N, CA, C and O atoms as CSV, one atom per row, in Angstrom:
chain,resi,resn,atom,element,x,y,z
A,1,UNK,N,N,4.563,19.316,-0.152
A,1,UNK,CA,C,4.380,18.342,0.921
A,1,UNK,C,C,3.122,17.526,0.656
A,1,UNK,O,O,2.058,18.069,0.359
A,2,UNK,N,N,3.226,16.616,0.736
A,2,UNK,CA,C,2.075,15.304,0.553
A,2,UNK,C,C,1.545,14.353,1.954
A,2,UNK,O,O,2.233,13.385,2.278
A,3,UNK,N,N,0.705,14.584,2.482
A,3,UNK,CA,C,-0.018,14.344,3.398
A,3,UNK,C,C,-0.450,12.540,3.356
A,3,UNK,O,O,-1.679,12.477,3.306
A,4,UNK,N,N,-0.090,11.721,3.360
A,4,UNK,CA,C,-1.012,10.392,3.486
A,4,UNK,C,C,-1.439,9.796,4.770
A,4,UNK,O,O,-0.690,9.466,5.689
A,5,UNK,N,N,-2.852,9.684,4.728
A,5,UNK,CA,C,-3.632,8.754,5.526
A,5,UNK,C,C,-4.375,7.270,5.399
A,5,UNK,O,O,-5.362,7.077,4.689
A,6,UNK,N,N,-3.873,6.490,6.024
A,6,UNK,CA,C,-4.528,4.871,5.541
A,6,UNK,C,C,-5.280,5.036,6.533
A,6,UNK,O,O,-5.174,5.889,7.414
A,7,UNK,N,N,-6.094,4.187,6.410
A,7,UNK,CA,C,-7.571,3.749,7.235
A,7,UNK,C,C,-7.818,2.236,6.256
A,7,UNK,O,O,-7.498,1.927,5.109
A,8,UNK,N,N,-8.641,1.437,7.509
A,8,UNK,CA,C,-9.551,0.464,7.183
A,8,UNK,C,C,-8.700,-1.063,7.763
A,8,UNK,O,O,-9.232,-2.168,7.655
A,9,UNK,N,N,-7.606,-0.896,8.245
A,9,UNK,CA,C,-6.934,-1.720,9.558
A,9,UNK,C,C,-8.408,-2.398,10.511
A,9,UNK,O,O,-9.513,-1.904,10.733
A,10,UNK,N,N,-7.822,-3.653,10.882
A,10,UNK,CA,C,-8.560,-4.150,11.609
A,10,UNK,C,C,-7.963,-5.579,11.993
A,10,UNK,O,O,-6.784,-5.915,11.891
A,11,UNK,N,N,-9.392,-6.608,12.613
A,11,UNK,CA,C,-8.979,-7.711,13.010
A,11,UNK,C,C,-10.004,-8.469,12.264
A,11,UNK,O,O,-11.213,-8.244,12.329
A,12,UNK,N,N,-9.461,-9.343,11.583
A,12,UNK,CA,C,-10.084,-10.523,10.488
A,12,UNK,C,C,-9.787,-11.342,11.185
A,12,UNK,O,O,-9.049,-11.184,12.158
A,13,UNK,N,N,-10.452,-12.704,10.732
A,13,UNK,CA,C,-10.346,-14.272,10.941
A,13,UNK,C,C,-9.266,-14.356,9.462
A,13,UNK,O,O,-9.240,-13.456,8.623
A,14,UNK,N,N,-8.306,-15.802,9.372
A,14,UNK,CA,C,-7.936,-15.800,8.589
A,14,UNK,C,C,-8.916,-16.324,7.386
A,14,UNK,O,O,-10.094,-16.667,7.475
A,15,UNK,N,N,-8.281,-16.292,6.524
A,15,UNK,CA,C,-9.640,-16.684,4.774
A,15,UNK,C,C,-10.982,-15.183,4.696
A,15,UNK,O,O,-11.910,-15.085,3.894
A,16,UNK,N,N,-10.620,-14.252,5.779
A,16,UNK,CA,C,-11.732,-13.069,5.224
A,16,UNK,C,C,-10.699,-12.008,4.372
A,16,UNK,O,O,-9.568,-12.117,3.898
A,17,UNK,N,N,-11.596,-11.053,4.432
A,17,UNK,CA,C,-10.659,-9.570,3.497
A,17,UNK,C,C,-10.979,-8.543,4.545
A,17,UNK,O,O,-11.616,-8.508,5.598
A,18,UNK,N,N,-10.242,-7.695,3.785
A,18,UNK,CA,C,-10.332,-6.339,4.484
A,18,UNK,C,C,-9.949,-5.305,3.178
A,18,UNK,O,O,-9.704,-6.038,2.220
A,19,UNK,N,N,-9.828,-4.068,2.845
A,19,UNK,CA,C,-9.715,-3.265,2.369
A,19,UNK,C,C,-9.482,-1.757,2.501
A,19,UNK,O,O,-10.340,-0.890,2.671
A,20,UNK,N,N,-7.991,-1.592,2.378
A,20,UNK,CA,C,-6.971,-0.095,3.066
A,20,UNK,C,C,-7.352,0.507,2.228
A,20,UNK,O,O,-7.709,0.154,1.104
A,21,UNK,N,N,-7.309,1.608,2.752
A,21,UNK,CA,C,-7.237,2.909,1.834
A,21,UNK,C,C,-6.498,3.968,1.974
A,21,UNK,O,O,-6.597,4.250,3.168
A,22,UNK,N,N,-5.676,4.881,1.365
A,22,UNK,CA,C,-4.852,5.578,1.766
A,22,UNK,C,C,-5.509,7.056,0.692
A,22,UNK,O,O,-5.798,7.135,-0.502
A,23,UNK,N,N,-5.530,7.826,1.576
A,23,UNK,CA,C,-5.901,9.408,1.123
A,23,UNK,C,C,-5.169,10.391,1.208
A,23,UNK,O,O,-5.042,11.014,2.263
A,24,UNK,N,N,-4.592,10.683,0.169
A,24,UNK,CA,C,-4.016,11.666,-0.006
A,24,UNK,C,C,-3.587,13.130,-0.270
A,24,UNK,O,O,-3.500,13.417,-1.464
A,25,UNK,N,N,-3.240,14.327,0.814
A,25,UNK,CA,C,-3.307,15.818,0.061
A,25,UNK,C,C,-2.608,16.112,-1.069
A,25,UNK,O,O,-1.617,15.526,-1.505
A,26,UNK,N,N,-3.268,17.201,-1.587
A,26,UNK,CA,C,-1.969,17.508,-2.890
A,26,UNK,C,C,-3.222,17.744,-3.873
A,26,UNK,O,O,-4.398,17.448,-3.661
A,27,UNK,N,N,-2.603,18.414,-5.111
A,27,UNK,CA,C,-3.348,18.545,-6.341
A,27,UNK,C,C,-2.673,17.603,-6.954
A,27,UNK,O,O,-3.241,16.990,-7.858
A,28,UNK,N,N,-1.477,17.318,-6.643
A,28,UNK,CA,C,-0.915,16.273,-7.995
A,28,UNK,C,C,-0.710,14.873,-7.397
A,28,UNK,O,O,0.422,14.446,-7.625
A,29,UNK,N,N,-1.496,14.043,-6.696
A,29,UNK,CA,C,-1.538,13.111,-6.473
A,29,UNK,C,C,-1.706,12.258,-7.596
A,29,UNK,O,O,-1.103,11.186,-7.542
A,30,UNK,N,N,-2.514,12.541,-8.778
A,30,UNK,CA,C,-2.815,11.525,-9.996
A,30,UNK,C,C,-1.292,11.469,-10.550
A,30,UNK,O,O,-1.066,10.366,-11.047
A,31,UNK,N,N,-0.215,12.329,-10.601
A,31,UNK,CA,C,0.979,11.680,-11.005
A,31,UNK,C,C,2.709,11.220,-10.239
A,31,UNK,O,O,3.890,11.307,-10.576
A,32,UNK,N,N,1.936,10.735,-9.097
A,32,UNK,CA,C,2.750,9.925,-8.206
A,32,UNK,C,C,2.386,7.831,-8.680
A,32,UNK,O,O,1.526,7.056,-9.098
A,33,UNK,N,N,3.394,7.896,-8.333
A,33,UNK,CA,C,3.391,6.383,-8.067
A,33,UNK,C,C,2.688,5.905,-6.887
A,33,UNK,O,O,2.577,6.738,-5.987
A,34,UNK,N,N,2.242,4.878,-6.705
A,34,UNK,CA,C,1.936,4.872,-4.911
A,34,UNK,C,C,2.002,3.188,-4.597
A,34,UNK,O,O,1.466,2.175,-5.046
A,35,UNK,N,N,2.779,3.459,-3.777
A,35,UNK,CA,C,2.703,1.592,-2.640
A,35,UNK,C,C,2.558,1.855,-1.670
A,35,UNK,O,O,2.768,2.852,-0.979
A,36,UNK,N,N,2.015,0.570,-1.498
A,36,UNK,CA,C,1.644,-0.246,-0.177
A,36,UNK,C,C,2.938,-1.096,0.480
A,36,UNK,O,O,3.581,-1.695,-0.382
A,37,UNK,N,N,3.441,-1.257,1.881
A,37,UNK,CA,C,4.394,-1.540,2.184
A,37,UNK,C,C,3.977,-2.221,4.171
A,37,UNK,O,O,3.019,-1.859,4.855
A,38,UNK,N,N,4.818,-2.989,4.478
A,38,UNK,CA,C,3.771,-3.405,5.587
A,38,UNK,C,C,5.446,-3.941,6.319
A,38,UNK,O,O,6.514,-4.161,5.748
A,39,UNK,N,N,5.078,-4.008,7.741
A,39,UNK,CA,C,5.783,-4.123,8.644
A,39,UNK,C,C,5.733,-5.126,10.093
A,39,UNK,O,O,6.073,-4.478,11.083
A,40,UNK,N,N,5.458,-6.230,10.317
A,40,UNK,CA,C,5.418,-7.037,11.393
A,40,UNK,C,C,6.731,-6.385,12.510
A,40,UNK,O,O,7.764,-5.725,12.391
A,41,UNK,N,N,5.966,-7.017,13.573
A,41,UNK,CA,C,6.930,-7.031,14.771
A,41,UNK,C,C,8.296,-7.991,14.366
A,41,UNK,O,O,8.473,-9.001,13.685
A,42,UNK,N,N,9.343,-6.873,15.370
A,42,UNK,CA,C,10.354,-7.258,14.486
A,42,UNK,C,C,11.045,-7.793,13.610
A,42,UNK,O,O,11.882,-8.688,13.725
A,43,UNK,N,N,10.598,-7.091,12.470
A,43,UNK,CA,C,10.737,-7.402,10.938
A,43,UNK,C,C,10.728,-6.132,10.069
A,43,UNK,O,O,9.988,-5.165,10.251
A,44,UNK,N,N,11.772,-6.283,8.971
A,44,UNK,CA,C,11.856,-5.124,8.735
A,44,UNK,C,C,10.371,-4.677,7.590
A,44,UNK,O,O,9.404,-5.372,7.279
A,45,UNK,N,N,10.643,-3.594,7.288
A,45,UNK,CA,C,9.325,-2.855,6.338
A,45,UNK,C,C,9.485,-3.732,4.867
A,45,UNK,O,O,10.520,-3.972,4.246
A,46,UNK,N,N,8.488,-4.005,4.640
A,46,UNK,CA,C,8.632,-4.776,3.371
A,46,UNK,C,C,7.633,-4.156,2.086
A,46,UNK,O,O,6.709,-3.378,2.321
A,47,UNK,N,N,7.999,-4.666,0.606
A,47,UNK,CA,C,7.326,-4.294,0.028
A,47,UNK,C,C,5.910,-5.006,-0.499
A,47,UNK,O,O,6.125,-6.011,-1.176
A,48,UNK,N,N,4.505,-4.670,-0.315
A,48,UNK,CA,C,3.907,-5.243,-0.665
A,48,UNK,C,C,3.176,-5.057,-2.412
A,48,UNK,O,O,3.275,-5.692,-3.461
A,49,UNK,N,N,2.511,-3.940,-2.002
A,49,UNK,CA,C,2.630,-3.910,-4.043
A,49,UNK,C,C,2.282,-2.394,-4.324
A,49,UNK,O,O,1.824,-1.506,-3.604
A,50,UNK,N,N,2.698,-2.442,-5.727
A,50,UNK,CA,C,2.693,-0.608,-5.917
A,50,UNK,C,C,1.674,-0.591,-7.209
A,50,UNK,O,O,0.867,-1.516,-7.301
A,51,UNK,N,N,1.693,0.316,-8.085
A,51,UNK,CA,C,0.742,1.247,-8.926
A,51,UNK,C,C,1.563,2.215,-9.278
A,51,UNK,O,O,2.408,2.634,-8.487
A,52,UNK,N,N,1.400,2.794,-10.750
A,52,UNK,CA,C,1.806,4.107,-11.554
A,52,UNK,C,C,0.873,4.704,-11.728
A,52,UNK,O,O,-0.232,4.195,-11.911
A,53,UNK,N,N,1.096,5.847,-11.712
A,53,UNK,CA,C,0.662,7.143,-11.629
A,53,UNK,C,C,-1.068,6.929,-12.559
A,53,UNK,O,O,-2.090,7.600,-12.414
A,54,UNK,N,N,-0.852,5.943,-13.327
A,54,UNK,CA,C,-2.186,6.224,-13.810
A,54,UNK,C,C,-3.175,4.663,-14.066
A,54,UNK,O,O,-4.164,4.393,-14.748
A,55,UNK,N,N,-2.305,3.894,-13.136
A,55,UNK,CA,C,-2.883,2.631,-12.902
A,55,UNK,C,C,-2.673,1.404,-13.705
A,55,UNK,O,O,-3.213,0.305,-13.581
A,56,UNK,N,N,-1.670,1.857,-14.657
A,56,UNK,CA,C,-1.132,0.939,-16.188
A,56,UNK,C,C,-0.820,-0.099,-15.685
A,56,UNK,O,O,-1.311,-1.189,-15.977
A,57,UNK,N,N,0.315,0.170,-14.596
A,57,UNK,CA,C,1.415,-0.527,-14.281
A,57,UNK,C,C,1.081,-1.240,-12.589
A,57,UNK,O,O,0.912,-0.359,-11.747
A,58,UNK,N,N,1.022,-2.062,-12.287
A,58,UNK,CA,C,0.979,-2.604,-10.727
A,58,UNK,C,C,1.784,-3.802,-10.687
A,58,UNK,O,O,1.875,-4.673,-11.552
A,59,UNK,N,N,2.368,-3.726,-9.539
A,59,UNK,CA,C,3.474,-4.745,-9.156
A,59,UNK,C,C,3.314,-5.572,-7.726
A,59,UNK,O,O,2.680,-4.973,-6.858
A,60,UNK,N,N,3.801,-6.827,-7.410
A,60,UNK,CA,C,3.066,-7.297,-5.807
A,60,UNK,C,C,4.185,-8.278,-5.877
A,60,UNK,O,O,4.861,-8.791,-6.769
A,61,UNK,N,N,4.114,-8.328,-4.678
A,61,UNK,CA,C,5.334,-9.305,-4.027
A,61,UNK,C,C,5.103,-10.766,-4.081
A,61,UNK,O,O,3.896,-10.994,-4.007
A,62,UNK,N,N,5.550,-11.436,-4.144
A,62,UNK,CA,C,5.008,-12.790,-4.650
A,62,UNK,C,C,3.739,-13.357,-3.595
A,62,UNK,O,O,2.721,-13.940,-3.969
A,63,UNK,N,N,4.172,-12.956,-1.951
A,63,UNK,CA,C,3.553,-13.933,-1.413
A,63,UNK,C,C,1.549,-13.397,-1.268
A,63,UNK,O,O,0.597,-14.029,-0.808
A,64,UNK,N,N,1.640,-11.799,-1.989
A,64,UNK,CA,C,0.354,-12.059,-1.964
A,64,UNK,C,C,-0.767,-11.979,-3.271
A,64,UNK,O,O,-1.958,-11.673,-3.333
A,65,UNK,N,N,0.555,-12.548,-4.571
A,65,UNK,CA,C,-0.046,-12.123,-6.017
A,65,UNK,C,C,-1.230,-13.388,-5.862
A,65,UNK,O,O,-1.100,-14.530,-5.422
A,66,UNK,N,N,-2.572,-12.590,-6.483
A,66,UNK,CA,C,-3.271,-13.382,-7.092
A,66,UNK,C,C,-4.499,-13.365,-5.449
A,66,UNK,O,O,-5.619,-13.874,-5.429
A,67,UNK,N,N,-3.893,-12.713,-4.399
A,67,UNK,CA,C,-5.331,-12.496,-3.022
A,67,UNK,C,C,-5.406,-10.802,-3.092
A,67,UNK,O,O,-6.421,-10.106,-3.090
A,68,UNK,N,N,-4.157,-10.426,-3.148
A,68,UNK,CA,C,-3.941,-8.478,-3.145
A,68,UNK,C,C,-4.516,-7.881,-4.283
A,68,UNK,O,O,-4.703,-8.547,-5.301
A,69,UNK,N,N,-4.797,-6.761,-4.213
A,69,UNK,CA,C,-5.186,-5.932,-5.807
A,69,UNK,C,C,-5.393,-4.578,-5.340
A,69,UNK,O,O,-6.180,-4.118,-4.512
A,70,UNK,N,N,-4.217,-3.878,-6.295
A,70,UNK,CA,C,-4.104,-2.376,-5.610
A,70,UNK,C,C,-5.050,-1.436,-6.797
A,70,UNK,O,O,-5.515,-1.646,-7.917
A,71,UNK,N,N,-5.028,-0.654,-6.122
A,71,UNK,CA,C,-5.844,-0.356,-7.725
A,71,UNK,C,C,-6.088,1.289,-6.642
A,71,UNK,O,O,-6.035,1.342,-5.413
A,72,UNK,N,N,-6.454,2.917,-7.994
A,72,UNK,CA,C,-6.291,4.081,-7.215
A,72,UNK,C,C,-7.529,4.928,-8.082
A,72,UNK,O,O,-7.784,4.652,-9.254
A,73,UNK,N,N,-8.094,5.770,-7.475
A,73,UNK,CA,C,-8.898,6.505,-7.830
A,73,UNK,C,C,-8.361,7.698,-7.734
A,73,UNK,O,O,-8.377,8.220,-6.619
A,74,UNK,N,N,-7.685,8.512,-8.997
A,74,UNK,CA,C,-7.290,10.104,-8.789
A,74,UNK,C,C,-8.275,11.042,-8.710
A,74,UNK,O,O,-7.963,12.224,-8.564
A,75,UNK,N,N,-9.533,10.668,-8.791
A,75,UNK,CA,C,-10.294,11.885,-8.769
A,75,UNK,C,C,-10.665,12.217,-7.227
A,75,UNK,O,O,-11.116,13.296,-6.843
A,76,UNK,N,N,-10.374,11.007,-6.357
A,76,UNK,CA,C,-10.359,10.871,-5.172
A,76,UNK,C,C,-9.308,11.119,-4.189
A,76,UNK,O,O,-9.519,11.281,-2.987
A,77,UNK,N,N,-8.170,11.142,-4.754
A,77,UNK,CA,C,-7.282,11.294,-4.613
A,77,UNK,C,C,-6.728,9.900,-3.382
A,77,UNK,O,O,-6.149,10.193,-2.336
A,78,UNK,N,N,-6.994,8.668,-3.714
A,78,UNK,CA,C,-7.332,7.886,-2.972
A,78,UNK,C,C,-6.592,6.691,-3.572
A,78,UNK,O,O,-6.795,6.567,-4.779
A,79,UNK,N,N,-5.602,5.576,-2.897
A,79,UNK,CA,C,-4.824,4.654,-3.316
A,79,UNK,C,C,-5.851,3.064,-2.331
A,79,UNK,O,O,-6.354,3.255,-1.224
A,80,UNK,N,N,-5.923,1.894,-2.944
A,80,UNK,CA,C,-6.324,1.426,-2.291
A,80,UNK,C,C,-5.645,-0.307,-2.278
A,80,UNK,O,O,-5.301,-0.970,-3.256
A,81,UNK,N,N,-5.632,-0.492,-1.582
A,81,UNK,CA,C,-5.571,-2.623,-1.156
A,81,UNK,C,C,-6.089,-3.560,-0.378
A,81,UNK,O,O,-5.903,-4.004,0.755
A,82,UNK,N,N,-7.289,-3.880,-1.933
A,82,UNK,CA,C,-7.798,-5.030,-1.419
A,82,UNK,C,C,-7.492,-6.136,-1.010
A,82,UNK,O,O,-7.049,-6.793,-1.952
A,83,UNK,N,N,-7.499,-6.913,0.276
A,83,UNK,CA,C,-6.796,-7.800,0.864
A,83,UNK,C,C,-7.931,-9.329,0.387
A,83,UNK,O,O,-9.128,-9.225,0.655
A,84,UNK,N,N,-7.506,-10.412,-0.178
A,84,UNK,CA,C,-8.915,-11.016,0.307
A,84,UNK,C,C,-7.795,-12.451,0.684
A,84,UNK,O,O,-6.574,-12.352,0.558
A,85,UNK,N,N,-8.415,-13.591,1.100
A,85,UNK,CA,C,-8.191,-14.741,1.889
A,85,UNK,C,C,-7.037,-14.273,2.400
A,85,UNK,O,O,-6.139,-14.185,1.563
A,86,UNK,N,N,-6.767,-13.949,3.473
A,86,UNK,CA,C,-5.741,-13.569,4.409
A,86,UNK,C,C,-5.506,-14.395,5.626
A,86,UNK,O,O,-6.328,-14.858,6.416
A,87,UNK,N,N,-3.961,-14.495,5.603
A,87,UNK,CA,C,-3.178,-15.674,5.910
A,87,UNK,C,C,-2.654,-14.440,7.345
A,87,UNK,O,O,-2.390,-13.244,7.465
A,88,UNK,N,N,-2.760,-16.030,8.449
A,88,UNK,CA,C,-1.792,-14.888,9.960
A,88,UNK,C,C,-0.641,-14.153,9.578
A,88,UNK,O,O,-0.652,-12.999,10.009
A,89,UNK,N,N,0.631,-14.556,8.709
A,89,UNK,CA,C,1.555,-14.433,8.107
A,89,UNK,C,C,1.160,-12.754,7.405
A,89,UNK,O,O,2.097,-11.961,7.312
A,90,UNK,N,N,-0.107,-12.362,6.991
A,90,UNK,CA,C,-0.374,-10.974,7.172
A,90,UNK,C,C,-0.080,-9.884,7.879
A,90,UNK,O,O,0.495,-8.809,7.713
A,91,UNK,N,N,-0.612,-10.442,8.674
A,91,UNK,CA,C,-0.645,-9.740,9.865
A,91,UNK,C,C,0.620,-8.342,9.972
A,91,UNK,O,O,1.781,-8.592,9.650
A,92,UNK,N,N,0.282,-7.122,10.381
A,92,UNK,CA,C,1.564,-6.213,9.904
A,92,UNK,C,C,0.861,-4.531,10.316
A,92,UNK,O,O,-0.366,-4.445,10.270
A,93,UNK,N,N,1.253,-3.921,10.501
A,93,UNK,CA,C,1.210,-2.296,10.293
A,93,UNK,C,C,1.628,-2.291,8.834
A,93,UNK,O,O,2.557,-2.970,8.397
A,94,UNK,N,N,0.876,-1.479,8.117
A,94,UNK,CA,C,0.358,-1.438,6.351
A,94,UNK,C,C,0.789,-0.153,6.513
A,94,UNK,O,O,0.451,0.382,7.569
A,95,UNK,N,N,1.576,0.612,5.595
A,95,UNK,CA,C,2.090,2.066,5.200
A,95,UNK,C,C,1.868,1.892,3.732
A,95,UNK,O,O,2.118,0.930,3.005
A,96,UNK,N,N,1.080,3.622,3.349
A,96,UNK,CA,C,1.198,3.765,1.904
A,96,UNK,C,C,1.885,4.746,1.839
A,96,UNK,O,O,1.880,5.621,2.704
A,97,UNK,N,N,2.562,4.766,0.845
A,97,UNK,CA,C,4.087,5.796,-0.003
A,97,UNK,C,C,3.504,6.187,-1.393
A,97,UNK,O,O,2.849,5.619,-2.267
A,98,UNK,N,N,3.995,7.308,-1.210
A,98,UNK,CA,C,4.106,8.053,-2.556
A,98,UNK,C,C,5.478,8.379,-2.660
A,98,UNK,O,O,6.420,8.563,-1.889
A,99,UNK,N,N,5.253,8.388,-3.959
A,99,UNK,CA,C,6.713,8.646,-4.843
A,99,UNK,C,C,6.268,9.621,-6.046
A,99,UNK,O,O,5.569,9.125,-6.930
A,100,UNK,N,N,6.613,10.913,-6.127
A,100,UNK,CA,C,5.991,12.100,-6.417
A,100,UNK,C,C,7.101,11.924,-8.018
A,100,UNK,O,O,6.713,12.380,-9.093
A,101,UNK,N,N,8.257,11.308,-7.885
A,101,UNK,CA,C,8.898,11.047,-9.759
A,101,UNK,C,C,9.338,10.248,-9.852
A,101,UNK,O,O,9.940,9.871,-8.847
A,102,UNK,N,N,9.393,9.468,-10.939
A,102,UNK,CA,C,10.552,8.695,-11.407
A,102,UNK,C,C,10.085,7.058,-11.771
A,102,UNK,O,O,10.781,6.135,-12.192
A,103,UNK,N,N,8.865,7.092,-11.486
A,103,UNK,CA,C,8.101,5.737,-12.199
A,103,UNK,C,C,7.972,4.965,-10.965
A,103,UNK,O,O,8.781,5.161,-10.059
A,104,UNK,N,N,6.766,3.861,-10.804
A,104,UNK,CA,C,6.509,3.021,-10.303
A,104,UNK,C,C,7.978,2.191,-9.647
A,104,UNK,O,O,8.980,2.156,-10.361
A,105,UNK,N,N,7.992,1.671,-8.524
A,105,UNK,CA,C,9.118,0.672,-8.296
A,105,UNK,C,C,8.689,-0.102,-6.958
A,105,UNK,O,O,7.751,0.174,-6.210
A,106,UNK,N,N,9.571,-1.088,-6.859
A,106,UNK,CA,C,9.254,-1.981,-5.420
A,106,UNK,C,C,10.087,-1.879,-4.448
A,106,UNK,O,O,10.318,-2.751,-3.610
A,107,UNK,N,N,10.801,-0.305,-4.553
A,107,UNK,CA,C,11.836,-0.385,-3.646
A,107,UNK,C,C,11.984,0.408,-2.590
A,107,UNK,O,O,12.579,1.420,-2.959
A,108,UNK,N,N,11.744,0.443,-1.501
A,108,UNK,CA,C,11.266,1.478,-0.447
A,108,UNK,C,C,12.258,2.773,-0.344
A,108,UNK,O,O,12.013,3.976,-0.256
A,109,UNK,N,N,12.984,2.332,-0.371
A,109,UNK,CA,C,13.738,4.090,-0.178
A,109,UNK,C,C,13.492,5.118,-1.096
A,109,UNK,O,O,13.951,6.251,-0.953
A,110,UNK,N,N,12.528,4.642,-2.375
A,110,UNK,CA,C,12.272,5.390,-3.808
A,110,UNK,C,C,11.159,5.752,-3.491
A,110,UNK,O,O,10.397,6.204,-4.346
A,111,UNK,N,N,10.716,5.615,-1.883
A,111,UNK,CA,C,9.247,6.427,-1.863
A,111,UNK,C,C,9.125,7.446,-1.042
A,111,UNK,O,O,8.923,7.103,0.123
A,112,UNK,N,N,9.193,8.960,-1.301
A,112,UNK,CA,C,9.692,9.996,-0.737
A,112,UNK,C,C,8.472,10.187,0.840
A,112,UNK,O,O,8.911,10.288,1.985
A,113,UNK,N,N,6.995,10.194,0.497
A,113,UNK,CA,C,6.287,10.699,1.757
A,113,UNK,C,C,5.397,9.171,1.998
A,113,UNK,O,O,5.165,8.408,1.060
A,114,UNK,N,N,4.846,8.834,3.811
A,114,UNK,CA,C,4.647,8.167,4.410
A,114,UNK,C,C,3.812,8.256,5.213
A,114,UNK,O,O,3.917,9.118,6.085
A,115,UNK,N,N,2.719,7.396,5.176
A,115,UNK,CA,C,1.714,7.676,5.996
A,115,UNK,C,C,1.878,6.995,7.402
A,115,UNK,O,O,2.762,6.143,7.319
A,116,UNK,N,N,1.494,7.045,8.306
A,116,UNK,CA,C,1.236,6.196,9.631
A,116,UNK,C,C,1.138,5.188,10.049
A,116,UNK,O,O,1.364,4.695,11.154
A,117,UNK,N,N,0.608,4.659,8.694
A,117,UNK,CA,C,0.285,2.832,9.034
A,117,UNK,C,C,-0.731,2.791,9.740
A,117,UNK,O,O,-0.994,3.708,10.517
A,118,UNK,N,N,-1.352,1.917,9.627
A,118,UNK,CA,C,-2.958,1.175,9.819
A,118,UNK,C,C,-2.692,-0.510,9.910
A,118,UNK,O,O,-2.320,-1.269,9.015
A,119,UNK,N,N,-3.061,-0.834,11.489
A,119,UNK,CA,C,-2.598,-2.345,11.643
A,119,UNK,C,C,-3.627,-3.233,11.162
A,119,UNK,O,O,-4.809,-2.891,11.105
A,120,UNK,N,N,-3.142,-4.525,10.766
A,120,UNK,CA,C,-4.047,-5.603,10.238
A,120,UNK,C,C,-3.738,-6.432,11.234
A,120,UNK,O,O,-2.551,-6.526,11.547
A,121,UNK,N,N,-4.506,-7.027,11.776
A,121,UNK,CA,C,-4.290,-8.199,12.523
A,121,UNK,C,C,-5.273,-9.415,12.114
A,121,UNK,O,O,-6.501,-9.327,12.117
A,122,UNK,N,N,-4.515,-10.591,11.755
A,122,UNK,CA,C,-5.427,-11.735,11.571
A,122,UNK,C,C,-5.521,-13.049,12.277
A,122,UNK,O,O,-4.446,-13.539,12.621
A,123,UNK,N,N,-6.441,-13.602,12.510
A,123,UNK,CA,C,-6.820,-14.678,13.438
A,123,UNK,C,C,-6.985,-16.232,13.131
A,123,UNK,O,O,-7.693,-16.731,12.256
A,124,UNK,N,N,-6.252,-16.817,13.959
A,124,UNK,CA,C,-5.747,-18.064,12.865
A,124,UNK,C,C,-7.482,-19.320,13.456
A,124,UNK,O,O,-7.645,-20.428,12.945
């Protein structure tokens, strides 16, 4: 069983950052995959961007390549996404997933455990 907690949700102006973090139990967290995935009012869960197991590999959804950057510390056992110039269109409950086999992917049902979500809210 794999435990995840995000933290670092809040309320920005739009054009600031913020920066999630998701912490994870387990000894074998360094060889999971892990995404980030986010959810607006009624709208379904979407994918925002993921990471392999040892940070080779990262993937992001178009609308936030080039402001997002996921990036994970295993000794920390700790997944993270940096948000920077952030658009209202953000705005969302943020869930991080692990996916404990089978390689990195952008596809939500391929991510077995789920954290709580941590809301972003941004201010136009």
């Amino acid at each position: 069983q794999v435990q995840l907690v995000e933290s670092g949700g809040g309320l920005v102006q739009a054009g600031g950052s913020l920066r999630l973090s998701c912490a994870a139990s387990g000894r074998t967290f360094s060889s999971y995959a892990m995404g980030w995935f986010r959810q607006a009012p009624g709208k379904e869960r979407e994918f925002v961007a993921a990471i392999s197991w040892n940070g080779g590999i990262t993937y992001y959804t178009d609308s936030v390549k080039g402001r997002f950057t996921i990036s994970r510390d295993n000794a920390k056992n700790t997944v993270y996404l940096q948000m920077n110039s952030l658009k209202p269109e953000d705005a969302a409950v943020y869930y991080c997933a692990a996916r404990p086999a089978g390689g990195v992917t952008t596809v939500l049902w391929d991510y077995r455990y789920w954290g709580q979500g941590t809301q972003v809210t941004v201010s136009s």
